[in-house]
mmCIF file with all atom_site columns, C-alpha atoms in Angstrom:
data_model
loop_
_atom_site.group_PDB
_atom_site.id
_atom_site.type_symbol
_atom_site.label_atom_id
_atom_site.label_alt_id
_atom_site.label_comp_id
_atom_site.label_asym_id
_atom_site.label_entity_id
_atom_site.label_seq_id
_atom_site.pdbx_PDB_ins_code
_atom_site.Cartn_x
_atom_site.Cartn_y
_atom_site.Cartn_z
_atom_site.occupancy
_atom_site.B_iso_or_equiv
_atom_site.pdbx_formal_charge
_atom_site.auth_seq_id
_atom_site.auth_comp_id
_atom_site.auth_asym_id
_atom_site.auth_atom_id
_atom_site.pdbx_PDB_model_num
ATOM 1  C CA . UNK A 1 1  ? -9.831  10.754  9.458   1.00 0.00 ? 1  UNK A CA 1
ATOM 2  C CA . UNK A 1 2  ? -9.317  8.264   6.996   1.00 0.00 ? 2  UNK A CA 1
ATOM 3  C CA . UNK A 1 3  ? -7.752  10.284  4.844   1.00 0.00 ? 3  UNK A CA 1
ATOM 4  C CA . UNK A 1 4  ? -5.009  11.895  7.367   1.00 0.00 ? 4  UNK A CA 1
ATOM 5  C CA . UNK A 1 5  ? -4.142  8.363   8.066   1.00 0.00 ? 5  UNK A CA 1
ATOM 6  C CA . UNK A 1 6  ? -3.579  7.508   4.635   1.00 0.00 ? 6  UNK A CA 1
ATOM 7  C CA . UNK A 1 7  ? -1.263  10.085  4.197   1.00 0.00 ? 7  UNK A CA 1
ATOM 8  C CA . UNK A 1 8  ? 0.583   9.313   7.610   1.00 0.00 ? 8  UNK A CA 1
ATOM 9  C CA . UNK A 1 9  ? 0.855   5.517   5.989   1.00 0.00 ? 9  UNK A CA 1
ATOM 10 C CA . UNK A 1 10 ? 2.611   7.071   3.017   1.00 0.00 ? 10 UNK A CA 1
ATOM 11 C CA . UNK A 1 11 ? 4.810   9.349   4.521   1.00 0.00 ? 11 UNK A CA 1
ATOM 12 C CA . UNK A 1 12 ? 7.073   6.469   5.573   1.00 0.00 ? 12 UNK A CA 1
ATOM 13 C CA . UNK A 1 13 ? 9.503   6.004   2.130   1.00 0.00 ? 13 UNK A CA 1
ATOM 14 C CA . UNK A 1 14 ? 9.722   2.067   2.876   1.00 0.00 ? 14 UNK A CA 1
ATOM 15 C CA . UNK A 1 15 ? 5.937   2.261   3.169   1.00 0.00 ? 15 UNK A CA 1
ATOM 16 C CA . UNK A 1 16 ? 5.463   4.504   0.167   1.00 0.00 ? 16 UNK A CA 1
ATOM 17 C CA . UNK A 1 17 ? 7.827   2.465   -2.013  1.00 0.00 ? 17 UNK A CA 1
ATOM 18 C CA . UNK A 1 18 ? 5.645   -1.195  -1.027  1.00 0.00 ? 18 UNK A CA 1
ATOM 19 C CA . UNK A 1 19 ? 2.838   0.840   -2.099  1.00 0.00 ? 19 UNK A CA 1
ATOM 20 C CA . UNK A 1 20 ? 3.913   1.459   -5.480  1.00 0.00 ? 20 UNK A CA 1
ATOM 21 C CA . UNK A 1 21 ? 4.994   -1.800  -5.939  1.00 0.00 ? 21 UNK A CA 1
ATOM 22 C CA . UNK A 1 22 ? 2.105   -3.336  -5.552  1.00 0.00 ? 22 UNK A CA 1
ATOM 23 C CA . UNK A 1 23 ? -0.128  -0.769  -7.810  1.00 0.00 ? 23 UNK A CA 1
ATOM 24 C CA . UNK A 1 24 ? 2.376   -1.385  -10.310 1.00 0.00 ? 24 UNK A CA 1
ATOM 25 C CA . UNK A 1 25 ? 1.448   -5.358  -9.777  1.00 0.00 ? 25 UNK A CA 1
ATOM 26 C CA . UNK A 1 26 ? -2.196  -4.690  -9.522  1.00 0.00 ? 26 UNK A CA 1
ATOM 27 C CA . UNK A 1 27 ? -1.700  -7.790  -7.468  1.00 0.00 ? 27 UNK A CA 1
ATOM 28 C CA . UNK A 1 28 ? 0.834   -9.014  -5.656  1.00 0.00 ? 28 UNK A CA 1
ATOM 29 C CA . UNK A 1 29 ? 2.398   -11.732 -3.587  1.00 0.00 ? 29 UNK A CA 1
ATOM 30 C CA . UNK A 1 30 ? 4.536   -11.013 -0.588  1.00 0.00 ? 30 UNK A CA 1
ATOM 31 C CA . UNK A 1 31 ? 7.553   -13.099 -2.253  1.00 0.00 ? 31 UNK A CA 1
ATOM 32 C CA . UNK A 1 32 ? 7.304   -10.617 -5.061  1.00 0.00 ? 32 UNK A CA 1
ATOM 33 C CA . UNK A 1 33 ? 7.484   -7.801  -2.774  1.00 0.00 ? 33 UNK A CA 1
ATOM 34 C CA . UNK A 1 34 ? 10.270  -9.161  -0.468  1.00 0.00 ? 34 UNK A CA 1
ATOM 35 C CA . UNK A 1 35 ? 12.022  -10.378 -4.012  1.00 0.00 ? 35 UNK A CA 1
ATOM 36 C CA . UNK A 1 36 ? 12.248  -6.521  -5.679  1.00 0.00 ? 36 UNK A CA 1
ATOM 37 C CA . UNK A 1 37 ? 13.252  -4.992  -2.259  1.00 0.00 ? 37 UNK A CA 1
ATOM 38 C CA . UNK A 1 38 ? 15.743  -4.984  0.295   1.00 0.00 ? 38 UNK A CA 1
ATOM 39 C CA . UNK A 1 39 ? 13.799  -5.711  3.061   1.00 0.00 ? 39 UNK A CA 1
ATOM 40 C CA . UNK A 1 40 ? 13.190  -8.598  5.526   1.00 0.00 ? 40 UNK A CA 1
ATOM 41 C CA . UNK A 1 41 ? 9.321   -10.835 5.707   1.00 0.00 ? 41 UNK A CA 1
ATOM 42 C CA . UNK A 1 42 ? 8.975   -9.495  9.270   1.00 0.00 ? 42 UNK A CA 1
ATOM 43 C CA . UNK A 1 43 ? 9.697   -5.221  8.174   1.00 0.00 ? 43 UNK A CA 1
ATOM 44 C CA . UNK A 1 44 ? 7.236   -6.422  4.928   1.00 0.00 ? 44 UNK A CA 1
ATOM 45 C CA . UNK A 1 45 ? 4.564   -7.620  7.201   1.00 0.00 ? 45 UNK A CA 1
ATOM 46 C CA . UNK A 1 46 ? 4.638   -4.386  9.422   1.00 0.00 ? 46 UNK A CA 1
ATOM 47 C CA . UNK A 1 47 ? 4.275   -1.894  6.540   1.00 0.00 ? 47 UNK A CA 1
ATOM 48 C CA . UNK A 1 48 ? 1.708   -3.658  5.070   1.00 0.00 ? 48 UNK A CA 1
ATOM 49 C CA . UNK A 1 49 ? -0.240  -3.918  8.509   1.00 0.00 ? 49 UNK A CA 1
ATOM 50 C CA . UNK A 1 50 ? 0.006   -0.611  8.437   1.00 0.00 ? 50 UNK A CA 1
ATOM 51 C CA . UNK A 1 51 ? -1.262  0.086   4.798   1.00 0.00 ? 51 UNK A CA 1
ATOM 52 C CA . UNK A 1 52 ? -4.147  -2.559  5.856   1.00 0.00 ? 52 UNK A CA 1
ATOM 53 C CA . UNK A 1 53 ? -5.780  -0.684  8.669   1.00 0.00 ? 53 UNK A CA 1
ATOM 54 C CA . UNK A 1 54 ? -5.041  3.318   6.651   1.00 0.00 ? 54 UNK A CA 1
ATOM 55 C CA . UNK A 1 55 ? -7.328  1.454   3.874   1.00 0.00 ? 55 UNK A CA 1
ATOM 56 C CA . UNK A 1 56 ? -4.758  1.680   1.150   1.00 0.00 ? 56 UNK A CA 1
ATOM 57 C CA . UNK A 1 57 ? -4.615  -1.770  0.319   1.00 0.00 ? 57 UNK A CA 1
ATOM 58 C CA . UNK A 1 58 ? -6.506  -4.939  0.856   1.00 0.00 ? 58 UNK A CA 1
ATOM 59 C CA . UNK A 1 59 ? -5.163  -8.272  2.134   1.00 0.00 ? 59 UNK A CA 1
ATOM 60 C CA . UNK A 1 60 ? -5.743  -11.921 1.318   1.00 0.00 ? 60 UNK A CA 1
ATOM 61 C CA . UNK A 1 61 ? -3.768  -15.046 2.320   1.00 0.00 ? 61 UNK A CA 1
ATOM 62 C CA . UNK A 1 62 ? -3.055  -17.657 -0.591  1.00 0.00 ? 62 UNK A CA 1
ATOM 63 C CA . UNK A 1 63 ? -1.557  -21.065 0.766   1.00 0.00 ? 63 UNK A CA 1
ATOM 64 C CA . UNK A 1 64 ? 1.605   -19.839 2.949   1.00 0.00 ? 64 UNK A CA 1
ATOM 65 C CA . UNK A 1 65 ? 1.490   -16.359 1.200   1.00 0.00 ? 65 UNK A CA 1
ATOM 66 C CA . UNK A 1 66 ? -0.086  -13.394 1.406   1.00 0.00 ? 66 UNK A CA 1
ATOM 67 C CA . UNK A 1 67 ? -1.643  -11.667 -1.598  1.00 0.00 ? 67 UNK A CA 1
ATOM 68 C CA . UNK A 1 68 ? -1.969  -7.382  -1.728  1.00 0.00 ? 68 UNK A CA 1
ATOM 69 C CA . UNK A 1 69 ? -3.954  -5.568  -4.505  1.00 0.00 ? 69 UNK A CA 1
ATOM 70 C CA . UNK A 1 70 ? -4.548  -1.787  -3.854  1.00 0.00 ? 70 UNK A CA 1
ATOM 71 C CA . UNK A 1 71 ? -8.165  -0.329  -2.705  1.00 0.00 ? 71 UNK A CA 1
ATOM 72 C CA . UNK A 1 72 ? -8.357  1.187   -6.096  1.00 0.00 ? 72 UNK A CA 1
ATOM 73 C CA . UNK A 1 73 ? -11.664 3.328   -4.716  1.00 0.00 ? 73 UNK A CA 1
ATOM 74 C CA . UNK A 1 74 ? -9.804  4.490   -1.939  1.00 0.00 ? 74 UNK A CA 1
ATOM 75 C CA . UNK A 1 75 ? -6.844  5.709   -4.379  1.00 0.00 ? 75 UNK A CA 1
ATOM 76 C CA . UNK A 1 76 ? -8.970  7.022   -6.503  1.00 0.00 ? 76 UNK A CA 1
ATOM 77 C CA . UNK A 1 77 ? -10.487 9.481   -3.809  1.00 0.00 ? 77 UNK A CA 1
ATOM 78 C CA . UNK A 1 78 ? -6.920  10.325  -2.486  1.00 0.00 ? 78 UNK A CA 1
ATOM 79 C CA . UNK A 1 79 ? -6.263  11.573  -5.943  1.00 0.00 ? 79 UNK A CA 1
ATOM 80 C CA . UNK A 1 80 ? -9.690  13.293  -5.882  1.00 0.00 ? 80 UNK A CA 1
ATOM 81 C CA . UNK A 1 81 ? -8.644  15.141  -2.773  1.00 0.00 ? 81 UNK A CA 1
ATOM 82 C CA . UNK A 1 82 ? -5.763  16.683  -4.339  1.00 0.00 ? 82 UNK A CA 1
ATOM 83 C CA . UNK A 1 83 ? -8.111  17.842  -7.483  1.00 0.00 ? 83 UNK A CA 1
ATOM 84 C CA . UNK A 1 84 ? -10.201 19.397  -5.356  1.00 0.00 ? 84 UNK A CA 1
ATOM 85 C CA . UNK A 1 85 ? -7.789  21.043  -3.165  1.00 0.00 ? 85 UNK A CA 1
ATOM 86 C CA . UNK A 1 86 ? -6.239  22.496  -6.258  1.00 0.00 ? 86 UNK A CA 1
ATOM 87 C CA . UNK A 1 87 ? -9.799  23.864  -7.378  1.00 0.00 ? 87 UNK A CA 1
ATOM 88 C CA . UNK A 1 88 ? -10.143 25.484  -3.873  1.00 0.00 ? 88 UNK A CA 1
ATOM 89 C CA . UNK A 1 89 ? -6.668  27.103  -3.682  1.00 0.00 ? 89 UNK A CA 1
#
């Protein structure tokens, strides 16, 4: 499911930790990204592949750069999932 890959996405701390930076940005360019962490353009561009195709965030190239903003309804339903898990238990 959707979901269970969205979860697999953020189970990965480099993964989980691109994530936040870019809801903190709301959106954000890959030089931002690469300039607040201690990563390399090529580990950048896997992790965010993989965000991509979970869902979590969308993906749009601006000149040479590439430009992430979070799938807010997508959060948003994550977040649900826990509220209603929490009803249910």
């Amino acid at each position: 499911s959707q979901t269970a890959a969205a979860f697999k996405a953020l189970g990965d701390p480099t993964r989980l930790q691109v994530f936040q930076a870019i809801r903190a940005k709301g959106d954000i360019c890959a030089c931002n990204i690469l300039e607040q962490m201690d990563i390399t353009q090529p580990t950048l561009s896997h992790h965010v592949k993989q965000l991509c195709a979970a869902g979590l965030i969308s993906c749009r190239k601006e000149g040479r750069w590439m430009h992430y903003t979070v799938n807010e309804d997508f959060a948003k339903s994550l977040s649900a999932w826990f509220v209603d898990a929490e009803d249910q238990g």
